[in-house]
């Protein structure tokens, strides 16, 4: 269950106050507080608009629907209570007022197109209001959106699919066409064409809590994800245990695009010539950072596995389920329509508080297609040989073992850093280790020590951030330079243990230009300094040097910090410095690698 704590716990007051925000945030809107209707109040004098677009439903899906009121989208929205349809009287009053307002502007052939999501309560309430409006002489039609593929044909039966995030596509296209002054039939047929070509599905980590309701004991397991959860807290069609986002997205895209699934293959055959747009929607509680990662995963899988290159990619909080900790994917196959072009209509400007994208169509057209030649071109990095060589197989085996030892300690390091820092030290070290592992597997490790260490430094620079990343990057860049300076490029020779020791000492001195950290300050330097000192004092004895590093790391237990975030921590207790532990793990791994190396 998502957090049951709310700033406003009275659901009636919550909806009322939220509606009052509409005209505060968008001066082109007005509020009928009695009927809970948000209207568009501003129309240009030369407006040719004769079809009004009305939508609505229960509250809890914000920014849908109130934030879509404005030029280019909706003319009015009728709001119910949380997750409950507005009543027919509210809706009829909104339809009647829309007609009155239009005729006051001189629109004699005015009509209304109602766009709503396919839920029984909404269909019945809006349907009754539409019948009453038609009986009263107001021309009104309905387009009902059902885009959720989690509800298959068998289960959907006569009810059909639920309406979820893809509804926004219909709002946008119908609103843009109506703004251009198109006829009722043109607007309606375009809305229906779009509706038939949308497929959507959602996934969530937990059910939401509705303000004013009791807290449910039902919770998803720690690693469980619900596939197909509805936007009214409805149960999904299955719960999975997924190990990664990639696995989740793979399942969702298969549900959306599997041509062989006769129950859920709503798009039918996926043709090469078809064009698509993609929407990745935040259900309300996912951080923007995580939404970026989700969007990247969806877009890349869509292109790589399904060979679909969307003409537009939208990401945002567009149709929510309160503070739902989940996301939905909506794919629209661009249909042909008699009047206008769907992509142009999606790009059309609005005066709404929220829209699909703030980017103008020119940005997409000018920058959307990446130059294939530039994409394929890689700037060749030229590395000059230093003359100092090594056994490549020995390097690969030793460094791989050291990296695996470091990565195996990630949980321990993270645990320490959560107590005395910001909790990212172990993860950061793992990212650096993984980048070097990729180098080892790439075949780019060569027998020149300076070149290889330079490539290690570049991998660290690309993958590690924060203070630790900068320290490691400076050290390995300086190490490469020191190895090069200690060699004669004209006379190749094998690097000795002393070469490595002296180069490490030089790199340590270079590092000291950028950080005042010294042993006793409770940083990774508490392990690094004794390691390098012992390495030089013992003519490169890795066993003794690694023992010195471990002793240095252990000495930080209970040590008062002079640098870093630990300075602000009150009680350190017996927790060692996480960065120093990382150094100890790494150099112990180097020692074990050398000790266990067996030439082929």
Short mmCIF file of C-alpha atoms in Angstrom, two decimals, residues 223-502:
data_model
loop_
_atom_site.label_atom_id
_atom_site.label_comp_id
_atom_site.label_asym_id
_atom_site.label_seq_id
_atom_site.Cartn_x
_atom_site.Cartn_y
_atom_site.Cartn_z
CA UNK A 223 9.80 -8.03 -5.22
CA UNK A 224 6.30 -8.28 -6.67
CA UNK A 225 4.98 -6.12 -9.49
CA UNK A 226 1.37 -6.02 -10.59
CA UNK A 227 0.84 -6.06 -14.34
CA UNK A 228 -2.30 -4.38 -15.64
CA UNK A 229 -3.32 -2.58 -12.46
CA UNK A 230 -6.18 -0.18 -13.26
CA UNK A 231 -6.17 3.55 -12.59
CA UNK A 232 -8.93 3.14 -10.01
CA UNK A 233 -6.85 0.80 -7.86
CA UNK A 234 -8.31 -2.27 -9.64
CA UNK A 235 -6.31 -5.44 -9.45
CA UNK A 236 -4.10 -6.27 -12.41
CA UNK A 237 -4.42 -9.45 -14.42
CA UNK A 238 -1.27 -10.97 -12.92
CA UNK A 239 1.44 -10.40 -10.32
CA UNK A 240 5.02 -11.18 -11.26
CA UNK A 241 8.35 -11.33 -9.49
CA UNK A 242 10.77 -9.53 -11.78
CA UNK A 243 14.49 -9.13 -11.29
CA UNK A 244 14.87 -6.02 -13.45
CA UNK A 245 13.04 -3.19 -15.20
CA UNK A 246 14.14 -4.68 -18.52
CA UNK A 247 12.20 -7.85 -17.73
CA UNK A 248 9.08 -5.87 -16.75
CA UNK A 249 9.17 -3.72 -19.90
CA UNK A 250 9.70 -6.82 -22.03
CA UNK A 251 6.49 -8.33 -20.59
CA UNK A 252 4.53 -5.10 -21.10
CA UNK A 253 5.63 -4.58 -24.70
CA UNK A 254 4.83 -8.18 -25.51
CA UNK A 255 1.31 -7.66 -24.17
CA UNK A 256 0.96 -4.56 -26.35
CA UNK A 257 2.47 -5.81 -29.60
CA UNK A 258 2.22 -9.61 -29.77
CA UNK A 259 0.48 -10.28 -33.08
CA UNK A 260 -0.06 -13.95 -32.19
CA UNK A 261 -2.01 -13.16 -29.01
CA UNK A 262 -5.57 -13.47 -30.26
CA UNK A 263 -6.97 -12.31 -26.90
CA UNK A 264 -4.91 -9.12 -26.56
CA UNK A 265 -3.47 -8.43 -30.02
CA UNK A 266 -5.67 -5.39 -30.54
CA UNK A 267 -3.42 -3.79 -33.17
CA UNK A 268 -3.36 -6.91 -35.30
CA UNK A 269 -0.50 -7.14 -37.77
CA UNK A 270 2.47 -4.85 -37.06
CA UNK A 271 3.50 -3.59 -40.49
CA UNK A 272 6.90 -2.15 -41.33
CA UNK A 273 5.39 0.91 -42.99
CA UNK A 274 3.24 1.84 -39.98
CA UNK A 275 4.21 4.85 -37.89
CA UNK A 276 3.82 5.15 -34.12
CA UNK A 277 4.08 7.49 -31.18
CA UNK A 278 4.96 6.43 -27.65
CA UNK A 279 3.77 7.73 -24.28
CA UNK A 280 5.33 6.66 -20.98
CA UNK A 281 3.00 7.87 -18.25
CA UNK A 282 3.72 8.32 -14.55
CA UNK A 283 0.88 6.95 -12.43
CA UNK A 284 1.65 9.62 -9.84
CA UNK A 285 4.33 8.43 -7.44
CA UNK A 286 7.42 7.65 -9.52
CA UNK A 287 10.33 10.10 -9.34
CA UNK A 288 11.26 12.05 -12.46
CA UNK A 289 14.71 10.48 -12.31
CA UNK A 290 13.22 6.99 -12.42
CA UNK A 291 10.76 7.96 -15.17
CA UNK A 292 13.73 8.94 -17.31
CA UNK A 293 15.24 5.49 -16.81
CA UNK A 294 11.92 3.80 -17.56
CA UNK A 295 11.43 5.84 -20.74
CA UNK A 296 14.90 4.95 -21.98
CA UNK A 297 14.30 1.24 -21.36
CA UNK A 298 10.91 1.31 -23.12
CA UNK A 299 12.15 3.29 -26.14
CA UNK A 300 15.26 1.15 -26.59
CA UNK A 301 13.38 -2.15 -26.33
CA UNK A 302 10.71 -0.86 -28.69
CA UNK A 303 13.36 -0.08 -31.28
CA UNK A 304 15.72 -3.01 -30.75
CA UNK A 305 13.24 -5.85 -30.24
CA UNK A 306 10.10 -4.70 -32.01
CA UNK A 307 11.77 -2.55 -34.71
CA UNK A 308 9.46 0.37 -33.95
CA UNK A 309 11.02 3.83 -34.09
CA UNK A 310 8.41 6.21 -32.65
CA UNK A 311 7.89 9.51 -34.45
CA UNK A 312 7.31 11.12 -31.06
CA UNK A 313 8.15 10.02 -27.51
CA UNK A 314 6.21 11.57 -24.64
CA UNK A 315 7.00 11.12 -20.96
CA UNK A 316 5.23 12.75 -18.07
CA UNK A 317 2.55 12.68 -15.42
CA UNK A 318 -0.45 12.66 -17.72
CA UNK A 319 -3.04 10.22 -16.31
CA UNK A 320 -2.52 9.18 -12.70
CA UNK A 321 -3.97 6.98 -10.03
CA UNK A 322 -3.45 9.38 -7.11
CA UNK A 323 0.15 8.76 -5.98
CA UNK A 324 0.44 5.38 -7.69
CA UNK A 325 3.94 3.95 -7.68
CA UNK A 326 3.81 2.73 -11.25
CA UNK A 327 3.78 3.66 -14.91
CA UNK A 328 1.85 2.91 -18.06
CA UNK A 329 2.86 2.63 -21.69
CA UNK A 330 0.55 3.85 -24.46
CA UNK A 331 1.41 3.23 -28.10
CA UNK A 332 -0.58 4.92 -30.85
CA UNK A 333 -0.36 3.64 -34.41
CA UNK A 334 -0.91 6.72 -36.56
CA UNK A 335 -4.08 6.22 -38.62
CA UNK A 336 -4.98 8.04 -41.82
CA UNK A 337 -7.87 10.48 -41.43
CA UNK A 338 -9.81 12.43 -44.08
CA UNK A 339 -9.03 15.84 -42.57
CA UNK A 340 -5.61 16.66 -41.23
CA UNK A 341 -2.60 14.62 -40.16
CA UNK A 342 -2.49 12.94 -36.75
CA UNK A 343 1.14 13.84 -36.07
CA UNK A 344 0.48 17.50 -36.90
CA UNK A 345 -2.55 17.49 -34.62
CA UNK A 346 -0.51 15.98 -31.77
CA UNK A 347 2.07 18.74 -32.31
CA UNK A 348 -0.50 21.55 -32.37
CA UNK A 349 -0.11 24.22 -29.70
CA UNK A 350 -2.45 24.49 -26.71
CA UNK A 351 -3.11 26.89 -23.86
CA UNK A 352 -3.63 24.01 -21.45
CA UNK A 353 -1.78 23.70 -18.19
CA UNK A 354 -0.42 20.30 -19.25
CA UNK A 355 0.08 18.86 -22.72
CA UNK A 356 1.87 15.92 -24.26
CA UNK A 357 5.08 17.83 -24.89
CA UNK A 358 6.29 21.44 -24.58
CA UNK A 359 8.41 20.99 -27.72
CA UNK A 360 7.27 22.53 -30.99
CA UNK A 361 6.96 20.26 -34.01
CA UNK A 362 9.92 22.00 -35.68
CA UNK A 363 12.18 20.67 -32.95
CA UNK A 364 11.09 17.11 -33.68
CA UNK A 365 11.37 17.57 -37.44
CA UNK A 366 14.78 19.21 -37.35
CA UNK A 367 16.39 17.10 -34.67
CA UNK A 368 14.37 13.88 -34.50
CA UNK A 369 16.33 12.09 -37.21
CA UNK A 370 19.89 11.58 -36.22
CA UNK A 371 22.41 11.65 -39.03
CA UNK A 372 23.27 7.99 -39.56
CA UNK A 373 26.77 8.85 -40.66
CA UNK A 374 27.37 10.78 -37.44
CA UNK A 375 25.82 7.96 -35.47
CA UNK A 376 28.17 5.42 -36.97
CA UNK A 377 31.24 7.63 -36.85
CA UNK A 378 33.51 7.17 -33.87
CA UNK A 379 36.30 9.55 -33.08
CA UNK A 380 39.41 7.46 -33.24
CA UNK A 381 41.42 7.70 -30.05
CA UNK A 382 45.11 7.45 -30.75
CA UNK A 383 47.25 6.11 -27.95
CA UNK A 384 51.01 6.51 -28.16
CA UNK A 385 52.99 3.54 -26.88
CA UNK A 386 55.11 4.16 -23.78
CA UNK A 387 57.56 1.30 -24.18
CA UNK A 388 56.60 -0.23 -20.81
CA UNK A 389 54.95 -3.61 -21.34
CA UNK A 390 53.16 -6.29 -19.33
CA UNK A 391 51.73 -9.80 -19.56
CA UNK A 392 48.17 -9.17 -20.81
CA UNK A 393 46.81 -12.52 -19.57
CA UNK A 394 48.23 -11.89 -16.09
CA UNK A 395 46.67 -8.40 -16.06
CA UNK A 396 43.27 -9.72 -17.16
CA UNK A 397 43.16 -12.50 -14.56
CA UNK A 398 44.45 -10.41 -11.67
CA UNK A 399 42.27 -7.36 -12.30
CA UNK A 400 39.15 -9.47 -12.89
CA UNK A 401 39.58 -11.24 -9.55
CA UNK A 402 40.19 -7.91 -7.79
CA UNK A 403 37.08 -6.36 -9.34
CA UNK A 404 34.91 -9.32 -8.42
CA UNK A 405 36.14 -9.14 -4.83
CA UNK A 406 35.30 -5.45 -4.73
CA UNK A 407 31.82 -5.99 -6.21
CA UNK A 408 31.10 -8.80 -3.75
CA UNK A 409 31.68 -6.30 -0.94
CA UNK A 410 29.13 -3.81 -2.35
CA UNK A 411 26.40 -4.60 0.20
CA UNK A 412 28.80 -4.27 3.13
CA UNK A 413 30.20 -0.97 1.82
CA UNK A 414 26.70 0.35 1.10
CA UNK A 415 25.56 -0.61 4.59
CA UNK A 416 28.44 1.36 6.11
CA UNK A 417 27.81 4.34 3.85
CA UNK A 418 24.10 4.43 4.70
CA UNK A 419 25.13 4.84 8.35
CA UNK A 420 27.77 7.53 7.87
CA UNK A 421 27.24 8.95 4.36
CA UNK A 422 24.69 9.13 1.59
CA UNK A 423 24.55 5.40 0.83
CA UNK A 424 25.97 5.48 -2.70
CA UNK A 425 29.62 4.52 -2.14
CA UNK A 426 29.18 0.79 -2.79
CA UNK A 427 27.01 1.38 -5.84
CA UNK A 428 29.48 3.90 -7.24
CA UNK A 429 32.40 1.51 -6.80
CA UNK A 430 30.38 -1.22 -8.52
CA UNK A 431 29.69 1.05 -11.48
CA UNK A 432 33.41 1.75 -11.82
CA UNK A 433 34.24 -1.94 -11.48
CA UNK A 434 31.67 -2.89 -14.10
CA UNK A 435 33.11 -0.38 -16.57
CA UNK A 436 36.58 -1.88 -16.15
CA UNK A 437 35.12 -5.38 -16.51
CA UNK A 438 33.69 -4.25 -19.84
CA UNK A 439 37.15 -3.09 -20.85
CA UNK A 440 38.62 -6.48 -19.92
CA UNK A 441 35.99 -8.24 -22.03
CA UNK A 442 36.29 -5.86 -24.99
CA UNK A 443 39.65 -7.10 -26.22
CA UNK A 444 41.06 -3.57 -25.99
CA UNK A 445 43.53 -4.33 -23.20
CA UNK A 446 47.00 -4.18 -24.78
CA UNK A 447 50.46 -5.01 -23.51
CA UNK A 448 51.42 -1.35 -23.03
CA UNK A 449 50.79 -0.53 -19.35
CA UNK A 450 50.39 3.24 -19.82
CA UNK A 451 47.81 2.81 -22.59
CA UNK A 452 45.81 0.21 -20.67
CA UNK A 453 45.75 2.25 -17.45
CA UNK A 454 44.67 5.28 -19.48
CA UNK A 455 41.71 3.24 -20.78
CA UNK A 456 40.91 2.20 -17.20
CA UNK A 457 40.88 5.90 -16.21
CA UNK A 458 38.54 6.73 -19.09
CA UNK A 459 36.15 3.94 -18.07
CA UNK A 460 36.08 5.25 -14.50
CA UNK A 461 35.47 8.79 -15.73
CA UNK A 462 32.45 7.65 -17.76
CA UNK A 463 30.90 5.50 -15.05
CA UNK A 464 31.71 6.89 -11.60
CA UNK A 465 30.47 10.18 -10.23
CA UNK A 466 30.73 11.96 -6.90
CA UNK A 467 33.89 12.51 -4.87
CA UNK A 468 35.05 8.89 -5.07
CA UNK A 469 34.73 8.92 -8.84
CA UNK A 470 36.83 12.05 -9.12
CA UNK A 471 39.53 10.65 -6.79
CA UNK A 472 39.80 7.35 -8.66
CA UNK A 473 39.81 9.14 -12.01
CA UNK A 474 42.58 11.57 -11.00
CA UNK A 475 44.63 8.76 -9.51
CA UNK A 476 44.49 6.47 -12.54
CA UNK A 477 45.12 9.29 -15.01
CA UNK A 478 48.16 10.28 -12.97
CA UNK A 479 49.22 6.63 -12.70
CA UNK A 480 49.18 6.28 -16.50
CA UNK A 481 51.22 9.46 -16.89
CA UNK A 482 53.74 8.36 -14.26
CA UNK A 483 54.20 4.96 -15.94
CA UNK A 484 54.79 6.71 -19.26
CA UNK A 485 57.34 9.07 -17.74
CA UNK A 486 59.20 6.17 -16.19
CA UNK A 487 59.67 4.47 -19.55
CA UNK A 488 61.62 4.95 -22.73
CA UNK A 489 59.33 4.68 -25.73
CA UNK A 490 62.28 3.80 -27.95
CA UNK A 491 63.32 0.78 -25.88
CA UNK A 492 60.52 -1.54 -24.81
CA UNK A 493 60.88 -3.40 -21.54
CA UNK A 494 58.64 -5.24 -19.09
CA UNK A 495 57.23 -3.23 -16.20
CA UNK A 496 58.58 -4.28 -12.81
CA UNK A 497 56.93 -4.21 -9.40
CA UNK A 498 59.10 -1.19 -8.61
CA UNK A 499 57.80 0.63 -11.70
CA UNK A 500 54.24 0.14 -10.45
CA UNK A 501 55.16 1.21 -6.90
CA UNK A 502 56.96 4.39 -7.96
#
